[in-house]
């Protein structure tokens, strides 16, 4: 088939690579979000998908909105058979959805109908799921509600953060998307409607979602830290400034610390929760690089009675 691939971040690049390498289909163009400011100089930078497409000599389309008439006119000129999508980042209007003969097919990183929305991997970890996966489905006007072509499953490991899990799903899902294109092309694959039960939503994680509630059980703190790493980053407050939490360990045999209370030794930093203590392993103070929590604690010289949490004035 002639394909127009839509995607933006690094997580979409493995799928683009798989389609380019398949040899069975032609990636005629790529649709991605417009260049965005990045770095200290805030200069405009092309998306990872745009950079990869340009390296491969593929035409890159960067519409401000997919409903732009100029973009849709160019898409009609290309006349794709299908538009595979991975994390494109914009809502597709019906006028765009109707252009390719076989529609737009999305690779979504959950087992639909679970975790429809922008942040399925983060929500899956934060909810304590033990199994997740990826699904390919036909995009329609509803939120991730279209019929499903194929799925794969992936175990969530106890130490996975969302970056770890998303990387594995991106590479496994690339094969699933390529196989879905093959099945659509040869007529062996038919999309099946999603069940009406088991629907859950995964909206974008807000900064407040990523704040640690030390009165909650230790397992909740661990899930929020893993689910929000690397982005948007779990956090708490220390001396009125935000402290990003990158990784924790469980200290199940210690229950003497009140929620948020700190206990530091030369080599470890413990914090009380609503159940048992956790150990801070890696943190990132405001304006600084990530560091071992024990090094951070030595630098700030934690005083008796100090705790995490409280008002955020940083």
GROMACS .gro file of C-alpha atoms in nm:
model
  314
    1UNK     CA    1   0.000   0.000   0.000
    2UNK     CA    2   0.094   0.363  -0.030
    3UNK     CA    3   0.118   0.498   0.326
    4UNK     CA    4   0.130   0.839   0.490
    5UNK     CA    5   0.267   0.795   0.843
    6UNK     CA    6   0.158   1.032   1.121
    7UNK     CA    7   0.363   1.067   1.439
    8UNK     CA    8   0.568   1.314   1.639
    9UNK     CA    9   0.782   1.200   1.937
   10UNK     CA   10   1.073   0.958   1.966
   11UNK     CA   11   0.837   0.676   2.066
   12UNK     CA   12   0.689   0.685   1.713
   13UNK     CA   13   1.023   0.642   1.534
   14UNK     CA   14   1.051   0.260   1.569
   15UNK     CA   15   0.717   0.218   1.391
   16UNK     CA   16   0.823   0.450   1.109
   17UNK     CA   17   1.149   0.255   1.077
   18UNK     CA   18   0.959  -0.076   1.064
   19UNK     CA   19   0.733   0.048   0.784
   20UNK     CA   20   1.026   0.189   0.585
   21UNK     CA   21   1.215  -0.140   0.625
   22UNK     CA   22   0.922  -0.367   0.545
   23UNK     CA   23   0.976  -0.344   0.170
   24UNK     CA   24   0.609  -0.425   0.120
   25UNK     CA   25   0.465  -0.075   0.147
   26UNK     CA   26   0.566   0.271   0.029
   27UNK     CA   27   0.589   0.544   0.293
   28UNK     CA   28   0.508   0.832   0.061
   29UNK     CA   29   0.502   1.107   0.325
   30UNK     CA   30   0.504   1.176   0.698
   31UNK     CA   31   0.267   1.402   0.892
   32UNK     CA   32   0.403   1.549   1.215
   33UNK     CA   33   0.352   1.842   1.448
   34UNK     CA   34   0.511   2.177   1.355
   35UNK     CA   35   0.864   2.255   1.476
   36UNK     CA   36   0.860   2.353   1.844
   37UNK     CA   37   1.093   2.566   2.060
   38UNK     CA   38   1.338   2.363   2.268
   39UNK     CA   39   1.649   2.409   2.482
   40UNK     CA   40   1.775   2.720   2.656
   41UNK     CA   41   1.780   2.920   2.336
   42UNK     CA   42   1.420   2.816   2.261
   43UNK     CA   43   1.509   2.769   1.895
   44UNK     CA   44   1.266   2.581   1.674
   45UNK     CA   45   1.344   2.210   1.650
   46UNK     CA   46   1.187   1.950   1.422
   47UNK     CA   47   1.017   1.650   1.581
   48UNK     CA   48   1.205   1.318   1.602
   49UNK     CA   49   0.971   1.174   1.337
   50UNK     CA   50   1.039   1.468   1.104
   51UNK     CA   51   1.415   1.424   1.147
   52UNK     CA   52   1.396   1.051   1.072
   53UNK     CA   53   1.178   1.109   0.765
   54UNK     CA   54   1.413   1.373   0.630
   55UNK     CA   55   1.707   1.133   0.677
   56UNK     CA   56   1.517   0.878   0.470
   57UNK     CA   57   1.429   1.130   0.199
   58UNK     CA   58   1.056   1.120   0.273
   59UNK     CA   59   0.830   1.423   0.227
   60UNK     CA   60   0.734   1.583   0.560
   61UNK     CA   61   0.402   1.762   0.615
   62UNK     CA   62   0.372   1.987   0.922
   63UNK     CA   63   0.018   2.129   0.929
   64UNK     CA   64  -0.070   2.363   1.214
   65UNK     CA   65  -0.401   2.178   1.225
   66UNK     CA   66  -0.504   1.865   1.033
   67UNK     CA   67  -0.817   2.048   0.913
   68UNK     CA   68  -0.604   2.302   0.721
   69UNK     CA   69  -0.728   2.300   0.357
   70UNK     CA   70  -0.372   2.310   0.217
   71UNK     CA   71  -0.274   2.000   0.412
   72UNK     CA   72  -0.584   1.806   0.312
   73UNK     CA   73  -0.537   1.905  -0.051
   74UNK     CA   74  -0.181   1.770  -0.046
   75UNK     CA   75  -0.301   1.450   0.123
   76UNK     CA   76  -0.555   1.399  -0.156
   77UNK     CA   77  -0.281   1.451  -0.413
   78UNK     CA   78  -0.067   1.182  -0.250
   79UNK     CA   79  -0.377   0.956  -0.237
   80UNK     CA   80  -0.260   0.717   0.037
   81UNK     CA   81  -0.422   0.378   0.079
   82UNK     CA   82  -0.385   0.401   0.456
   83UNK     CA   83  -0.243   0.637   0.720
   84UNK     CA   84  -0.076   0.456   1.015
   85UNK     CA   85  -0.051   0.672   1.327
   86UNK     CA   86   0.166   0.663   1.640
   87UNK     CA   87   0.144   0.948   1.895
   88UNK     CA   88   0.074   1.217   1.638
   89UNK     CA   89  -0.066   1.459   1.896
   90UNK     CA   90  -0.358   1.628   1.716
   91UNK     CA   91  -0.725   1.548   1.667
   92UNK     CA   92  -0.811   1.433   1.315
   93UNK     CA   93  -1.135   1.574   1.168
   94UNK     CA   94  -1.368   1.356   0.963
   95UNK     CA   95  -1.267   1.541   0.647
   96UNK     CA   96  -0.912   1.410   0.696
   97UNK     CA   97  -1.018   1.066   0.816
   98UNK     CA   98  -1.215   1.010   0.495
   99UNK     CA   99  -0.921   1.072   0.255
  100UNK     CA  100  -0.728   0.738   0.266
  101UNK     CA  101  -0.912   0.438   0.121
  102UNK     CA  102  -0.845   0.228   0.431
  103UNK     CA  103  -0.864   0.513   0.680
  104UNK     CA  104  -0.620   0.596   0.960
  105UNK     CA  105  -0.493   0.312   1.181
  106UNK     CA  106  -0.355   0.401   1.522
  107UNK     CA  107  -0.100   0.212   1.734
  108UNK     CA  108  -0.214   0.274   2.093
  109UNK     CA  109  -0.014   0.163   2.396
  110UNK     CA  110  -0.280  -0.020   2.595
  111UNK     CA  111  -0.512  -0.318   2.571
  112UNK     CA  112  -0.822  -0.139   2.446
  113UNK     CA  113  -1.079  -0.056   2.570
  114UNK     CA  114  -0.860  -0.003   2.880
  115UNK     CA  115  -0.683   0.331   2.908
  116UNK     CA  116  -0.819   0.530   2.618
  117UNK     CA  117  -0.649   0.868   2.598
  118UNK     CA  118  -0.317   1.049   2.594
  119UNK     CA  119  -0.129   0.875   2.878
  120UNK     CA  120  -0.213   0.503   2.882
  121UNK     CA  121   0.127   0.380   2.999
  122UNK     CA  122   0.147   0.623   3.291
  123UNK     CA  123  -0.206   0.543   3.407
  124UNK     CA  124  -0.149   0.168   3.378
  125UNK     CA  125   0.154   0.181   3.607
  126UNK     CA  126  -0.013   0.420   3.851
  127UNK     CA  127  -0.316   0.191   3.871
  128UNK     CA  128  -0.097  -0.107   3.960
  129UNK     CA  129  -0.173  -0.310   3.647
  130UNK     CA  130   0.043  -0.619   3.603
  131UNK     CA  131  -0.026  -0.656   3.231
  132UNK     CA  132  -0.057  -0.405   2.951
  133UNK     CA  133   0.012  -0.409   2.579
  134UNK     CA  134  -0.055  -0.234   2.251
  135UNK     CA  135  -0.348  -0.226   2.011
  136UNK     CA  136  -0.393  -0.124   1.649
  137UNK     CA  137  -0.736   0.018   1.571
  138UNK     CA  138  -0.928   0.214   1.310
  139UNK     CA  139  -0.950   0.579   1.408
  140UNK     CA  140  -1.299   0.725   1.421
  141UNK     CA  141  -1.427   1.050   1.567
  142UNK     CA  142  -1.461   0.909   1.922
  143UNK     CA  143  -1.167   0.892   2.165
  144UNK     CA  144  -0.972   0.571   2.086
  145UNK     CA  145  -1.304   0.395   2.040
  146UNK     CA  146  -1.264   0.245   1.693
  147UNK     CA  147  -1.261  -0.126   1.606
  148UNK     CA  148  -0.939  -0.317   1.684
  149UNK     CA  149  -0.722  -0.498   1.428
  150UNK     CA  150  -0.461  -0.657   1.657
  151UNK     CA  151  -0.313  -0.663   2.006
  152UNK     CA  152   0.003  -0.769   2.186
  153UNK     CA  153   0.060  -0.807   2.557
  154UNK     CA  154   0.349  -0.693   2.776
  155UNK     CA  155   0.416  -0.765   3.143
  156UNK     CA  156   0.469  -0.463   3.368
  157UNK     CA  157   0.780  -0.536   3.573
  158UNK     CA  158   0.792  -0.429   3.940
  159UNK     CA  159   1.065  -0.172   3.872
  160UNK     CA  160   0.933  -0.039   3.539
  161UNK     CA  161   0.883   0.332   3.504
  162UNK     CA  162   0.676   0.471   3.219
  163UNK     CA  163   0.987   0.540   3.011
  164UNK     CA  164   1.108   0.180   3.038
  165UNK     CA  165   0.769   0.035   2.953
  166UNK     CA  166   0.696   0.277   2.670
  167UNK     CA  167   1.029   0.194   2.505
  168UNK     CA  168   0.951  -0.179   2.505
  169UNK     CA  169   0.600  -0.117   2.374
  170UNK     CA  170   0.728   0.115   2.101
  171UNK     CA  171   0.954  -0.153   1.954
  172UNK     CA  172   0.708  -0.441   1.999
  173UNK     CA  173   0.424  -0.224   1.869
  174UNK     CA  174   0.623  -0.133   1.558
  175UNK     CA  175   0.602  -0.495   1.447
  176UNK     CA  176   0.232  -0.507   1.528
  177UNK     CA  177   0.163  -0.197   1.318
  178UNK     CA  178   0.360  -0.333   1.023
  179UNK     CA  179   0.175  -0.665   1.047
  180UNK     CA  180  -0.155  -0.477   1.061
  181UNK     CA  181  -0.067  -0.293   0.739
  182UNK     CA  182   0.013  -0.630   0.577
  183UNK     CA  183  -0.318  -0.778   0.690
  184UNK     CA  184  -0.520  -0.483   0.563
  185UNK     CA  185  -0.339  -0.494   0.230
  186UNK     CA  186  -0.396  -0.865   0.165
  187UNK     CA  187  -0.748  -0.868   0.308
  188UNK     CA  188  -0.677  -1.120   0.586
  189UNK     CA  189  -0.742  -0.879   0.872
  190UNK     CA  190  -1.074  -0.736   0.984
  191UNK     CA  191  -1.125  -0.489   1.267
  192UNK     CA  192  -1.344  -0.603   1.558
  193UNK     CA  193  -1.557  -0.363   1.762
  194UNK     CA  194  -1.432  -0.290   2.113
  195UNK     CA  195  -1.638  -0.434   2.401
  196UNK     CA  196  -1.858  -0.190   2.586
  197UNK     CA  197  -1.735  -0.305   2.927
  198UNK     CA  198  -1.386  -0.252   3.067
  199UNK     CA  199  -1.352   0.104   2.936
  200UNK     CA  200  -1.112   0.325   3.131
  201UNK     CA  201  -0.972   0.668   3.048
  202UNK     CA  202  -0.612   0.790   3.052
  203UNK     CA  203  -0.608   1.169   3.024
  204UNK     CA  204  -0.281   1.361   3.021
  205UNK     CA  205  -0.109   1.351   3.361
  206UNK     CA  206  -0.123   1.691   3.531
  207UNK     CA  207   0.141   1.837   3.760
  208UNK     CA  208  -0.096   1.788   4.054
  209UNK     CA  209  -0.147   1.420   3.961
  210UNK     CA  210   0.230   1.378   3.997
  211UNK     CA  211   0.248   1.520   4.350
  212UNK     CA  212   0.315   1.259   4.617
  213UNK     CA  213   0.059   1.224   4.897
  214UNK     CA  214   0.264   1.096   5.188
  215UNK     CA  215  -0.050   0.999   5.383
  216UNK     CA  216  -0.128   0.737   5.115
  217UNK     CA  217   0.025   0.386   5.139
  218UNK     CA  218   0.387   0.336   5.032
  219UNK     CA  219   0.278   0.137   4.727
  220UNK     CA  220   0.087   0.439   4.598
  221UNK     CA  221   0.395   0.661   4.622
  222UNK     CA  222   0.599   0.400   4.435
  223UNK     CA  223   0.341   0.373   4.156
  224UNK     CA  224   0.313   0.750   4.112
  225UNK     CA  225   0.692   0.790   4.097
  226UNK     CA  226   0.730   0.510   3.842
  227UNK     CA  227   0.428   0.620   3.640
  228UNK     CA  228   0.543   0.983   3.620
  229UNK     CA  229   0.908   0.909   3.534
  230UNK     CA  230   1.049   1.052   3.315
  231UNK     CA  231   0.754   1.284   3.248
  232UNK     CA  232   0.601   1.489   3.394
  233UNK     CA  233   0.808   1.387   3.699
  234UNK     CA  234   0.677   1.298   4.044
  235UNK     CA  235   0.746   1.562   4.306
  236UNK     CA  236   0.710   1.676   4.663
  237UNK     CA  237   0.806   1.987   4.858
  238UNK     CA  238   1.110   2.040   5.081
  239UNK     CA  239   1.173   2.377   5.248
  240UNK     CA  240   0.922   2.542   5.017
  241UNK     CA  241   1.083   2.419   4.694
  242UNK     CA  242   0.992   2.133   4.467
  243UNK     CA  243   1.196   1.815   4.489
  244UNK     CA  244   1.156   1.574   4.199
  245UNK     CA  245   1.151   1.205   4.293
  246UNK     CA  246   1.304   0.973   4.035
  247UNK     CA  247   1.308   0.635   4.212
  248UNK     CA  248   1.206   0.483   4.545
  249UNK     CA  249   1.264   0.161   4.736
  250UNK     CA  250   1.035  -0.013   4.983
  251UNK     CA  251   1.130  -0.030   5.354
  252UNK     CA  252   0.848  -0.257   5.466
  253UNK     CA  253   0.994  -0.330   5.810
  254UNK     CA  254   0.996   0.035   5.916
  255UNK     CA  255   0.671   0.186   6.042
  256UNK     CA  256   0.797   0.439   6.300
  257UNK     CA  257   0.796   0.742   6.067
  258UNK     CA  258   0.492   0.966   6.031
  259UNK     CA  259   0.378   1.055   5.677
  260UNK     CA  260   0.640   1.280   5.517
  261UNK     CA  261   0.883   1.254   5.808
  262UNK     CA  262   1.249   1.223   5.704
  263UNK     CA  263   1.520   1.002   5.851
  264UNK     CA  264   1.867   1.027   5.697
  265UNK     CA  265   2.188   0.836   5.757
  266UNK     CA  266   2.518   0.850   5.570
  267UNK     CA  267   2.395   0.609   5.303
  268UNK     CA  268   2.015   0.625   5.303
  269UNK     CA  269   1.712   0.853   5.327
  270UNK     CA  270   1.381   0.716   5.456
  271UNK     CA  271   1.041   0.886   5.438
  272UNK     CA  272   0.725   0.790   5.623
  273UNK     CA  273   0.401   0.716   5.438
  274UNK     CA  274   0.051   0.607   5.532
  275UNK     CA  275   0.175   0.247   5.568
  276UNK     CA  276   0.550   0.178   5.596
  277UNK     CA  277   0.855   0.383   5.504
  278UNK     CA  278   1.008   0.422   5.159
  279UNK     CA  279   1.369   0.493   5.072
  280UNK     CA  280   1.451   0.781   4.841
  281UNK     CA  281   1.702   0.649   4.588
  282UNK     CA  282   1.735   0.924   4.324
  283UNK     CA  283   1.606   1.281   4.346
  284UNK     CA  284   1.642   1.607   4.155
  285UNK     CA  285   1.638   1.933   4.350
  286UNK     CA  286   1.496   2.239   4.180
  287UNK     CA  287   1.743   2.382   3.928
  288UNK     CA  288   1.992   2.096   3.968
  289UNK     CA  289   2.078   1.764   3.805
  290UNK     CA  290   1.954   1.424   3.930
  291UNK     CA  291   2.156   1.288   4.223
  292UNK     CA  292   2.158   1.008   4.474
  293UNK     CA  293   1.924   1.089   4.760
  294UNK     CA  294   2.195   1.027   5.021
  295UNK     CA  295   2.416   1.288   4.852
  296UNK     CA  296   2.126   1.533   4.845
  297UNK     CA  297   2.055   1.477   5.215
  298UNK     CA  298   2.417   1.538   5.311
  299UNK     CA  299   2.415   1.862   5.114
  300UNK     CA  300   2.098   2.007   5.266
  301UNK     CA  301   2.173   1.879   5.621
  302UNK     CA  302   1.827   1.760   5.717
  303UNK     CA  303   1.733   1.885   6.065
  304UNK     CA  304   1.546   1.672   6.321
  305UNK     CA  305   1.173   1.692   6.262
  306UNK     CA  306   1.194   1.808   5.900
  307UNK     CA  307   0.956   1.645   5.654
  308UNK     CA  308   0.851   1.635   5.292
  309UNK     CA  309   0.524   1.789   5.177
  310UNK     CA  310   0.357   2.113   5.276
  311UNK     CA  311   0.313   2.436   5.083
  312UNK     CA  312   0.484   2.476   4.748
  313UNK     CA  313   0.633   2.824   4.712
  314UNK     CA  314   0.921   2.729   4.480
   0.00000   0.00000   0.00000
